[in-house]
CSV table of C-alpha atoms and ligand atoms in Angstrom, one decimal:
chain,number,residue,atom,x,y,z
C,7,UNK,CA,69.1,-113.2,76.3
C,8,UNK,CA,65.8,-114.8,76.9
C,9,UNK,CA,63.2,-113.1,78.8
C,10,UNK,CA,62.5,-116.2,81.3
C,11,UNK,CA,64.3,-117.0,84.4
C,12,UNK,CA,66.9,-120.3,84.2
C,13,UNK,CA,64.9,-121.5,87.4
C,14,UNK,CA,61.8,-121.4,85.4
C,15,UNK,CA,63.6,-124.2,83.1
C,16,UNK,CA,63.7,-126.4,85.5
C,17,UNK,CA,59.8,-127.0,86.6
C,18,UNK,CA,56.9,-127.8,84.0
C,19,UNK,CA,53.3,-126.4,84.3
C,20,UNK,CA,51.0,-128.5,86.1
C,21,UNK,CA,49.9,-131.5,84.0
C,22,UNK,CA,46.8,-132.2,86.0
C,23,UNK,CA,45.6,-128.7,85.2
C,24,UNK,CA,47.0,-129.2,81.6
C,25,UNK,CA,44.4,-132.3,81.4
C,26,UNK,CA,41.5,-130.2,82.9
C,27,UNK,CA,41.8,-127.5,80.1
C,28,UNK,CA,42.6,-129.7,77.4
C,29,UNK,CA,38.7,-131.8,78.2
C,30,UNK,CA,37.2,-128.3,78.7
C,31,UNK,CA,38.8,-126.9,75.2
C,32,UNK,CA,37.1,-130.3,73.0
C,33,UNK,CA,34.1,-130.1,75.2
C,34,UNK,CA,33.7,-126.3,74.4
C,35,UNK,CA,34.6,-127.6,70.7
C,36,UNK,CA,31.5,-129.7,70.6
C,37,UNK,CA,33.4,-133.2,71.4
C,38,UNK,CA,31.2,-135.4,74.0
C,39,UNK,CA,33.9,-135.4,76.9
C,40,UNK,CA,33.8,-137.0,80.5
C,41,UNK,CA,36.1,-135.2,82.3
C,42,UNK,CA,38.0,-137.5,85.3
C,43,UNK,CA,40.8,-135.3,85.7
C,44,UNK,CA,39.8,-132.6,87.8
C,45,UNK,CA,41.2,-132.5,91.4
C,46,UNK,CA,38.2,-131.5,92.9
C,47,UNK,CA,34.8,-132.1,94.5
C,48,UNK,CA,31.7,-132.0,92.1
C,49,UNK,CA,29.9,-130.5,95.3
C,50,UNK,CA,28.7,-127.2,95.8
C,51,UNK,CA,30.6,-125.2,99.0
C,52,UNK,CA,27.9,-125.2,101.4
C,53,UNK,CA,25.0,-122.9,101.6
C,54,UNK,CA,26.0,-122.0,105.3
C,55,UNK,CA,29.4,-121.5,104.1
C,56,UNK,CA,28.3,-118.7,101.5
C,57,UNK,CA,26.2,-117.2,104.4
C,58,UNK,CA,29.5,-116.7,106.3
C,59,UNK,CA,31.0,-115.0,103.1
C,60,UNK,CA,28.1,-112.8,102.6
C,61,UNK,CA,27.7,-111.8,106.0
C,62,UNK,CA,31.6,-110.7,106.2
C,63,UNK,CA,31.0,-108.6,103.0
C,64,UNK,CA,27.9,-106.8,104.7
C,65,UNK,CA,30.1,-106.2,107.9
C,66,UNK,CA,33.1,-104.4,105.8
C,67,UNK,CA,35.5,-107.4,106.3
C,68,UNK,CA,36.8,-106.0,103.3
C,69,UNK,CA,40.8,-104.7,104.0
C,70,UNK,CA,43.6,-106.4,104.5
C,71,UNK,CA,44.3,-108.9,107.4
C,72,UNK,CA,47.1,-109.9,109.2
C,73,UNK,CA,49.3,-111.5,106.7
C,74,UNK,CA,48.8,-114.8,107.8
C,75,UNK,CA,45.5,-115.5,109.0
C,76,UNK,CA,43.6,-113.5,111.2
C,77,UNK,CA,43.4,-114.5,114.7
C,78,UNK,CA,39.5,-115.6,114.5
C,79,UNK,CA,40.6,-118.2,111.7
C,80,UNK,CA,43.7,-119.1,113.8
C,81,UNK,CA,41.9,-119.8,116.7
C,82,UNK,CA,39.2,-122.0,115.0
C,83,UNK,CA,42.3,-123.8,113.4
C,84,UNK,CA,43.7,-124.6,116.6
C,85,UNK,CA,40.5,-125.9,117.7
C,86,UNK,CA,40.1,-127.9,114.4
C,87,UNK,CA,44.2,-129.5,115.4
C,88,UNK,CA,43.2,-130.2,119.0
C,89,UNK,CA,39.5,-132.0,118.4
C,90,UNK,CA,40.6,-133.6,115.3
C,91,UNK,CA,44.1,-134.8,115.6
C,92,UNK,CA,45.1,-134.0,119.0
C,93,UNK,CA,47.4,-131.4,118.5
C,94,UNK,CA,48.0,-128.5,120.7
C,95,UNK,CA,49.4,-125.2,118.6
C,96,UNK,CA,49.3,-121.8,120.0
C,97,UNK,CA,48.7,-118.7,117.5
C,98,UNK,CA,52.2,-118.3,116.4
C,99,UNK,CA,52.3,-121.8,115.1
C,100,UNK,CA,49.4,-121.4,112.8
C,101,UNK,CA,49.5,-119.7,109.2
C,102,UNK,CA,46.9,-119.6,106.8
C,103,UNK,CA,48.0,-118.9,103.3
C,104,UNK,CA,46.1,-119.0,99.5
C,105,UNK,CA,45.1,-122.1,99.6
C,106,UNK,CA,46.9,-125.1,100.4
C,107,UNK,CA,49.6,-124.6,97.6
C,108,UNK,CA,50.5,-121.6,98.9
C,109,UNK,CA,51.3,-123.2,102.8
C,110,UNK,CA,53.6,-125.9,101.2
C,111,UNK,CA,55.6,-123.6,98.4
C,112,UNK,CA,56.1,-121.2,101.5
C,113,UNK,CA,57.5,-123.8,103.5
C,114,UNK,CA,59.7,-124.8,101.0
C,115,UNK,CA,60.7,-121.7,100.1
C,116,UNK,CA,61.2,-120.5,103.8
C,117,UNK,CA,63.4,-123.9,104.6
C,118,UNK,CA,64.4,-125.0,101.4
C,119,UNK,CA,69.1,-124.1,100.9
C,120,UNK,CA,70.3,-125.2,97.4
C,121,UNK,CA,70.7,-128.7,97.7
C,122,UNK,CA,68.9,-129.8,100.2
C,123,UNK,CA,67.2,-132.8,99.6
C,124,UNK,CA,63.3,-133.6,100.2
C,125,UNK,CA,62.0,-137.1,100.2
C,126,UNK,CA,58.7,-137.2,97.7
C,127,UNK,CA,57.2,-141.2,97.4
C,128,UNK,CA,55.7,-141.5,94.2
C,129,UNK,CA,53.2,-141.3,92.8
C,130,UNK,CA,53.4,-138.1,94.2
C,131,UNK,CA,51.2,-134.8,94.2
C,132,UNK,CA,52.4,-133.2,90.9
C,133,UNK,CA,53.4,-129.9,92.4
C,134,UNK,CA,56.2,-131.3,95.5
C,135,UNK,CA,58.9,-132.1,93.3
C,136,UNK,CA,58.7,-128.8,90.7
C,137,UNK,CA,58.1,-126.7,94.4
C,138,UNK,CA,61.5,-128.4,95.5
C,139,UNK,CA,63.3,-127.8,92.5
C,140,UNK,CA,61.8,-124.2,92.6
C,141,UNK,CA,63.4,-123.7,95.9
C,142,UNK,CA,66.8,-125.1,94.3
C,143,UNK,CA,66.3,-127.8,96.3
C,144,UNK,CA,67.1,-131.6,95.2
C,145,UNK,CA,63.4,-134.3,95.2
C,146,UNK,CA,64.8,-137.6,95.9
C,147,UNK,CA,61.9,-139.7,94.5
C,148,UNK,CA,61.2,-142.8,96.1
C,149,UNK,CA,59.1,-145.5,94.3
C,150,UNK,CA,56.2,-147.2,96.4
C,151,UNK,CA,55.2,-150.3,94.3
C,152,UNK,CA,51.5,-151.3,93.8
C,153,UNK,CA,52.5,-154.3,95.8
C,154,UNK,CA,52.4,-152.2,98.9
C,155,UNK,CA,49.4,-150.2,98.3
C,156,UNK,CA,51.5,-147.7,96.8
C,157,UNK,CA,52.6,-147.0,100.5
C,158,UNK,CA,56.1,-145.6,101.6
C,159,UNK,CA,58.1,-148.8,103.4
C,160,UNK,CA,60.0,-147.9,106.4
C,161,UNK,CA,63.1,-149.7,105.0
C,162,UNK,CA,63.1,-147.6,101.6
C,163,UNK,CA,62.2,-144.2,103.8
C,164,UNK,CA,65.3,-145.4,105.8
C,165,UNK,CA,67.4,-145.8,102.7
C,166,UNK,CA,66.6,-142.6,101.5
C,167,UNK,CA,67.6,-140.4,104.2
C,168,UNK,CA,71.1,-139.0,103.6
C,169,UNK,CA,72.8,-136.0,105.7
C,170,UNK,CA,71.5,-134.1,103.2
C,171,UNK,CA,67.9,-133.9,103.8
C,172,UNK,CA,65.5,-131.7,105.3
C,173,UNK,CA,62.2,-133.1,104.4
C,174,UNK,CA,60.3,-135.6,104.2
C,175,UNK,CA,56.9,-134.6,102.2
C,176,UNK,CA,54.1,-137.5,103.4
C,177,UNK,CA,50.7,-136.7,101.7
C,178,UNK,CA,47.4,-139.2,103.4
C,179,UNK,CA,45.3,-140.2,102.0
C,180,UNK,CA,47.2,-139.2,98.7
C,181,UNK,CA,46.8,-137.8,96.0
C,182,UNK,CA,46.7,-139.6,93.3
C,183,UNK,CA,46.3,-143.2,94.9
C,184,UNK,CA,43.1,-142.4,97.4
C,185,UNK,CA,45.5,-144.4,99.7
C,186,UNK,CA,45.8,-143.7,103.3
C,187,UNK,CA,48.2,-144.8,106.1
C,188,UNK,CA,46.9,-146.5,108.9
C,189,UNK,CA,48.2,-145.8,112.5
C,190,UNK,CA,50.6,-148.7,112.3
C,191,UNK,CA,51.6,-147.9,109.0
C,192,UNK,CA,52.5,-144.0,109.9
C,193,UNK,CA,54.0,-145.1,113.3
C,194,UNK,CA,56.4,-147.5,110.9
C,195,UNK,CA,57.6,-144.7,109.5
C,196,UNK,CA,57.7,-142.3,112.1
C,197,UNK,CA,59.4,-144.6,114.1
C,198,UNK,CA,62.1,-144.1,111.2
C,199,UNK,CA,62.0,-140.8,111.1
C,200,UNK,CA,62.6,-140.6,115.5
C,201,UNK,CA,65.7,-141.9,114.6
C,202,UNK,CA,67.2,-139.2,112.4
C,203,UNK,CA,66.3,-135.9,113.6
C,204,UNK,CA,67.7,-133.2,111.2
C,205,UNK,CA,65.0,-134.4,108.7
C,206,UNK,CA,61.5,-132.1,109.0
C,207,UNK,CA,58.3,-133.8,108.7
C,208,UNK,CA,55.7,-131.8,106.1
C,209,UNK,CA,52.7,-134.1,106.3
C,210,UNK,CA,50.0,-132.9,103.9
C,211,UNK,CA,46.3,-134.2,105.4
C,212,UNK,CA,44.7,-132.4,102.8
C,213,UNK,CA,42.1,-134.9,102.2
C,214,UNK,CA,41.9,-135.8,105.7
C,215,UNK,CA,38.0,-135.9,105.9
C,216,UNK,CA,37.5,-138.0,102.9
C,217,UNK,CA,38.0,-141.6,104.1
C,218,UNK,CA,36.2,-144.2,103.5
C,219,UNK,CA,34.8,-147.7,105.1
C,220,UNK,CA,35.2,-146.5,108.9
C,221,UNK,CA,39.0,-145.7,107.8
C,222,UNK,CA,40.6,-144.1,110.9
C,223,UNK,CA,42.9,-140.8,109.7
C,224,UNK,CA,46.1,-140.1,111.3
C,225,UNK,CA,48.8,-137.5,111.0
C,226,UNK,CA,52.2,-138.3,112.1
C,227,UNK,CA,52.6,-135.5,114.7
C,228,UNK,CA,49.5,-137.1,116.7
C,229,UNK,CA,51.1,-140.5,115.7
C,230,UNK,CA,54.3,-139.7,117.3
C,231,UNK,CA,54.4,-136.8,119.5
C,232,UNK,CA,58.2,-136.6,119.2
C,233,UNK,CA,58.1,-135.8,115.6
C,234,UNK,CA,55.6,-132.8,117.1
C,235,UNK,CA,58.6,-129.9,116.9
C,236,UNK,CA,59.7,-130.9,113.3
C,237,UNK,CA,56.5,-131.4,111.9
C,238,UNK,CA,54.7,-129.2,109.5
C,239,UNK,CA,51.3,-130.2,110.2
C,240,UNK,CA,49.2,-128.7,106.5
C,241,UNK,CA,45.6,-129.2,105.6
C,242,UNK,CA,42.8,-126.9,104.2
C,243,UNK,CA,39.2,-126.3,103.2
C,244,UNK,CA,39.3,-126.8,99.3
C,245,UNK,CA,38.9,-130.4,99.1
C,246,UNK,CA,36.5,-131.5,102.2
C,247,UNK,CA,34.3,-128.7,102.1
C,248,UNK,CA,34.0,-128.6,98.5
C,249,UNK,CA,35.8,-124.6,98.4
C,250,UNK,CA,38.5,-125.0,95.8
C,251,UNK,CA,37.8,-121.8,94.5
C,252,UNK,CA,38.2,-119.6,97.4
C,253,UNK,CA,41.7,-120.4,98.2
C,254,UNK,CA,42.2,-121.6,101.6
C,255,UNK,CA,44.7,-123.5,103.1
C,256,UNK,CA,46.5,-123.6,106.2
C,257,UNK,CA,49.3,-125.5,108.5
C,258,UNK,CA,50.8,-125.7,111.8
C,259,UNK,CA,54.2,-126.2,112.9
C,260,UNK,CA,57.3,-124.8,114.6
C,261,UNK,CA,57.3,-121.1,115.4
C,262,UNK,CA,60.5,-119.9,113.7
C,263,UNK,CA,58.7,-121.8,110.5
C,264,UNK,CA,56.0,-119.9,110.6
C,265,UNK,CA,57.3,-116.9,111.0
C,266,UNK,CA,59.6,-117.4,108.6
C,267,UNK,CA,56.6,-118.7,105.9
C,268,UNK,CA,54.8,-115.5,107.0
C,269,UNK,CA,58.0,-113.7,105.9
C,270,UNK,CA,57.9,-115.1,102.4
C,271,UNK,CA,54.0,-114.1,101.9
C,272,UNK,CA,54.4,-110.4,103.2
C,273,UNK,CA,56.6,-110.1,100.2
C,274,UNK,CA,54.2,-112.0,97.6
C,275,UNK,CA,50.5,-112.3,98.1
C,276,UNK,CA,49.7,-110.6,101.7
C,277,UNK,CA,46.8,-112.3,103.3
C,278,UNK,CA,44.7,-114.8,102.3
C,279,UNK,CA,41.0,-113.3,100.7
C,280,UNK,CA,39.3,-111.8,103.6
C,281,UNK,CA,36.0,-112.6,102.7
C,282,UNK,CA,37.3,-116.3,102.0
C,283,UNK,CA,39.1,-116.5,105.3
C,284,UNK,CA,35.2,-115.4,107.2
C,285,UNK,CA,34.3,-118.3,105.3
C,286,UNK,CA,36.6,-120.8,105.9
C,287,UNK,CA,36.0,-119.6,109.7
C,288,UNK,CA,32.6,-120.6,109.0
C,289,UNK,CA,33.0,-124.1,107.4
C,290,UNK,CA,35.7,-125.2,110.4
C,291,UNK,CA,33.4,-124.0,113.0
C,292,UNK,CA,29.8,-124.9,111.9
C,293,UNK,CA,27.7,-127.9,111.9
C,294,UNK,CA,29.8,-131.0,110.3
C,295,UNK,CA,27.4,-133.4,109.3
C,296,UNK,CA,27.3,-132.6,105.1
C,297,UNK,CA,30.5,-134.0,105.5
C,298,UNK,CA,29.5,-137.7,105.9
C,299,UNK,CA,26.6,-137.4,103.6
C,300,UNK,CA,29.3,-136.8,100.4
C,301,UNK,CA,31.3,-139.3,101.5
C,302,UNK,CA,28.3,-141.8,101.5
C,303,UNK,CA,27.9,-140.5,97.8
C,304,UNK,CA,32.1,-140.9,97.4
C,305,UNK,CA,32.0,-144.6,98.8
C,306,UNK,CA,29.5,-145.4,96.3
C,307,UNK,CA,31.6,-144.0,93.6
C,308,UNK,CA,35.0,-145.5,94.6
C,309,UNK,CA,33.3,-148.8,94.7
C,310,UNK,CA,31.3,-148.6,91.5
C,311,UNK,CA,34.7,-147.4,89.9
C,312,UNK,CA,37.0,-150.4,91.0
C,313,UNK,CA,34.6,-152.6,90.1
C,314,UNK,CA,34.2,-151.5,86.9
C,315,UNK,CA,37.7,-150.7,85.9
C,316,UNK,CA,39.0,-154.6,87.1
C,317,UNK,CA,36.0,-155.4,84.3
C,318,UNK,CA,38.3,-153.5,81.7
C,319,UNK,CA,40.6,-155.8,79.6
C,320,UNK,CA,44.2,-155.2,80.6
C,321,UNK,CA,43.2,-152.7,83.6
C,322,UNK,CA,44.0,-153.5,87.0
C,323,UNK,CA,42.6,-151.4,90.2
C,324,UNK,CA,43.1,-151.1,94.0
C,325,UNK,CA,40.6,-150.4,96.0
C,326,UNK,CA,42.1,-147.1,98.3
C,327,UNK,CA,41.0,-145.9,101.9
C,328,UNK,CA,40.1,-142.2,100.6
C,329,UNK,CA,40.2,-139.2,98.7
C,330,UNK,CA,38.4,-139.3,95.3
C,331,UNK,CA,40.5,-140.9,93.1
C,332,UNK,CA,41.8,-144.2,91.6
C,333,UNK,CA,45.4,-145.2,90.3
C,334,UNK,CA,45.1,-148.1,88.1
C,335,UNK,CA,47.4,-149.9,86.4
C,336,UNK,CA,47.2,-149.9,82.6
C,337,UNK,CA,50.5,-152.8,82.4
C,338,UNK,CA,47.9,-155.2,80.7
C,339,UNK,CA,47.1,-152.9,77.7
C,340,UNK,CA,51.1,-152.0,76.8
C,341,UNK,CA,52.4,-153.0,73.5
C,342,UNK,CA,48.8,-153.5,72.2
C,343,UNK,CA,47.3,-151.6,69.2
C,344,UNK,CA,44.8,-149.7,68.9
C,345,UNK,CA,41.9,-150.0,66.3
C,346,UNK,CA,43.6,-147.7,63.9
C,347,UNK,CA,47.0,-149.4,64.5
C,348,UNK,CA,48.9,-146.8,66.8
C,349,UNK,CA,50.8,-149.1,69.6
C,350,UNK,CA,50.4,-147.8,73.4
C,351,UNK,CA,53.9,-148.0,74.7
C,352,UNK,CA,53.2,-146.0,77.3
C,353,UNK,CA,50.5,-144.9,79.8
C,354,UNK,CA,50.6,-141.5,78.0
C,355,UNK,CA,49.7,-143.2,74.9
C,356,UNK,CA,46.7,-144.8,77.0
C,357,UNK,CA,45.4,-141.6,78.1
C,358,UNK,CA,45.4,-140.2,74.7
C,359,UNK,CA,44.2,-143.0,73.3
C,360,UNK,CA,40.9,-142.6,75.8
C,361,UNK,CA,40.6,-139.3,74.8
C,362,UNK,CA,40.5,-139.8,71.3
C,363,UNK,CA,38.5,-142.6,70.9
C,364,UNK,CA,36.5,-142.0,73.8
C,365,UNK,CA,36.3,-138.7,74.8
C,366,UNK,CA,37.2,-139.9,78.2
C,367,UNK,CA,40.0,-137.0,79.8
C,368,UNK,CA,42.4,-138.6,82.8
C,369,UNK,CA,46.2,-138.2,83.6
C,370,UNK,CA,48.7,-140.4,83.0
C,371,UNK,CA,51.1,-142.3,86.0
C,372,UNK,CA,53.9,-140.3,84.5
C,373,UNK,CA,52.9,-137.2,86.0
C,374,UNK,CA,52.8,-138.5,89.1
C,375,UNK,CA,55.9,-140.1,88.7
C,376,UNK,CA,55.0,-143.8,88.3
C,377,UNK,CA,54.0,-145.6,85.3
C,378,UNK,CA,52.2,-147.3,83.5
C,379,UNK,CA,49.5,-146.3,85.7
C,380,UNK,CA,46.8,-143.8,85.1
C,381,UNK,CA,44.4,-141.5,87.6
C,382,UNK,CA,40.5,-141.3,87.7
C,383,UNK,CA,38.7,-138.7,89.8
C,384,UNK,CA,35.3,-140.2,90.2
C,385,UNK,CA,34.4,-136.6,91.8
C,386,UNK,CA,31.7,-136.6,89.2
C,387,UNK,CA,27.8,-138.0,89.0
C,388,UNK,CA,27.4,-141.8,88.9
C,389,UNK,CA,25.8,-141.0,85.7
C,390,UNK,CA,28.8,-139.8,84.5
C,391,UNK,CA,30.8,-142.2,85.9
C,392,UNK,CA,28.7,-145.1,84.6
C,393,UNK,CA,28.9,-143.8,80.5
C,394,UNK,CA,33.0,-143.2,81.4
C,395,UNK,CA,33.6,-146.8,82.7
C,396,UNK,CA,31.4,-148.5,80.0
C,397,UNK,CA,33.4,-146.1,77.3
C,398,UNK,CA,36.7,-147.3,79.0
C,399,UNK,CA,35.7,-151.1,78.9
C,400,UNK,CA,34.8,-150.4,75.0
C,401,UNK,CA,38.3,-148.7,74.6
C,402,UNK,CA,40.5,-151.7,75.8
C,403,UNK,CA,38.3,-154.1,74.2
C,404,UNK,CA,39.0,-152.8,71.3
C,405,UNK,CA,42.5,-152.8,71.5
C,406,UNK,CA,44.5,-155.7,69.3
C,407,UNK,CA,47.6,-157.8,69.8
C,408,UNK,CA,49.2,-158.6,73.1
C,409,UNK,CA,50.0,-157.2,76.1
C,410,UNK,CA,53.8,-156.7,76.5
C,411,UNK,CA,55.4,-156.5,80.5
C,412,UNK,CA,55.6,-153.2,80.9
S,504,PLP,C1,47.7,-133.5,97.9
S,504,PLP,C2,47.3,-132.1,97.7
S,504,PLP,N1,47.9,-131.1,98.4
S,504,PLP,C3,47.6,-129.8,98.3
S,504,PLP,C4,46.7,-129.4,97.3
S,504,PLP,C5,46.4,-128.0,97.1
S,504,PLP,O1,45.2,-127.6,97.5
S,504,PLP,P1,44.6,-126.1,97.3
S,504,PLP,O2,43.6,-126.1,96.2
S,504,PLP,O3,44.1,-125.7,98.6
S,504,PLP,O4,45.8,-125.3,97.0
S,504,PLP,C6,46.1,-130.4,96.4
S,504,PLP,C7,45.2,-130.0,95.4
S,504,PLP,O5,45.0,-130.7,94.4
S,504,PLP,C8,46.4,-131.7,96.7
S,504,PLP,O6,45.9,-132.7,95.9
């Protein structure tokens, strides 16, 4: 008898992390790698940040907290909802868990009976389906064509929606397309969702803050306030204020939710790192302005990216509202060979293919759950990103033959 749990068999580890150690195993091996894989901020957490952290060490906020969140962080969260999205939540609505990861698989553990169905557009975030399945739950995948911006259409959202579901897991701007939903676009689909109440609403804003171009956020609880009682509302502080180390993340939603989700984490983790919680407090409640100076340096970046990757032979890019990454297509470098006659059938292929020839480390559309695509973090230098896009313009000029429709 093995050892490992049958639910284990069911979900894979992470691939994007899988990417991240592979580049930091053949850079620690001496190979010359650019790493565009992480899912993170090349940004320090702000100085004032640390201050809060060291300053709650000095003062002994060293024990355990309430299990989920304590009420200093709670109240600065319902602050954050009300100025930011126009939300009202009252204490018991908020939790606070490990890191955003840890908000959603507590929701979906909390909510989730075997067989339930959750709606997931892809490309998704590489963790919503194998947290669904974890919670015996069934993803329904839903495909969102480049056509559309890689954007859910009300019509497919509608087709999708079976007595069976409970959720509906909408992530803006998204990981991994940088693409955001506009007001319209969100009230398209919320306007959908009005119509079928037993589905839940778990809208992940976790790159809210990173937009780009004047891009006005939205969250479909402020969109429509109807949705408001079946919405879990999630965001955190790993992405926009450059802490994904100290484990942060947090959500608001219905009370017997929460409580629930606070249920599951009294019986894993307990609370979230004091010390990282006084810091978080810190980062939601102090001065706000670093946040536009890095997206000034991540506007520059997306832009310099696109531009360079529609340069690439066979490489096709969109040019998305936020976050820090790209999803281009790779369609136009299928069935070609490469120098040393290997043919890329897929975008797998493509990405090893980068990596080998290039030392150029990104993740393939087929972890996300639509090929033949590929994703770029440009949450690196413009140094960096410069050598990586003239490497990947060397790489598909050097491939041989023809492209076949993928
Ligand atoms: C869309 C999305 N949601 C949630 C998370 C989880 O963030 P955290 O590091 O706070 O767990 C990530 C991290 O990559 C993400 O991209």
């Amino acid at each position: 008898m093995s050892i490992v749990a049958d639910r284990l068999s069911r979900i894979k580890p992470s691939p994007t992390i899988a990417v991240t150690s592979k580049a930091k195993e053949l850079k620690a091996a001496g190979r010359d790698v650019i790493g565009l894989g992480a899912g993170e901020p090349d940004f320090d957490t702000p100085d004032f940040v640390k201050e809060g952290a060291y300053k709650a060490i000095k003062a002994g906020q060293t024990k355990y907290t309430a299990v989920d969140g304590t009420p200093e962080l709670k109240d600065a969260i319902i602050a954050k909802f009300k100025q930011d999205n126009d939300l009202d939540y009252a204490r018991d609505q908020i939790t606070v868990g490990t890191g955003g990861k840890q908000v959603l698989y507590n929701a979906l553990m909390a909510s989730v009976n075997p067989g339930d169905e959750v709606i997931i557009p892809a490309p998704y975030w590489v963790s919503y389906p194998d947290m669904v399945l974890l919670a015996e739950g069934t993803p329904v995948i839903v495909e969102c064509a480049k056509e559309n911006d890689f954007k859910l259409q009300p019509n497919d959202l509608e087709s999708a929606i079976s007595p069976k579901t409970k959720w509906v897991i909408l992530n803006s701007p998204s990981n991994p397309t940088g693409g955001a939903y506009s007001r319209d676009e969100m009230k398209a689909l919320t306007d959908v969702l009005v119509r079928h109440p037993h589905v839940y609403v778990m809208s992940d804003d976790m790159y809210e803050h990173l937009v780009y171009d004047g891009f006005e956020f939205c969250t479909p609880a402020q969109v429509e306030p109807a949705l408001f009682e079946r919405t879990l509302t999630c965001n955190g502080v790993s992405k926009s204020y450059a802490m994904t180390g100290w484990r942060i993340g947090y959500a608001g939603g219905p009370k017997e939710l929460i409580k629930a989700m606070a249920k599951v984490q009294s019986q894993s983790t307990s609370n979230p790192c004091s010390i990282s919680q006084a810091a978080a407090l810190t980062a939601l409640t102090g001065d706000q302005s670093f946040l536009q100076e890095r997206n000034d340096a991540f506007k520059e970046r997306r832009d310099f990216v696109v531009e360079e990757l529609n340069a690439a032979d066979g490489i096709s890019c969109l040019k998305p509202e936020g976050a820090f990454y790209v999803y281009p297509s790779c369609a136009g470098v299928i069935g070609k060979n490469t120098p040393d006659g290997k043919c890329i059938k897929t975008d797998e292929d493509f990405v090893t293919y980068l990596l080998e020839s290039e030392g150029i480390a990104c993740v393939q559309g087929a972890a996300f759950g639509l090929s033949p695509y590929f994703r770029i973090s440009y949450a690196t230098t413009m140094e960096a990103l410069e050598e990586a896009c003239k490497r990947i313009q060397r790489a598909c000029s050097a491939l041989q033959g023809e492209a076949k429709a993928a």
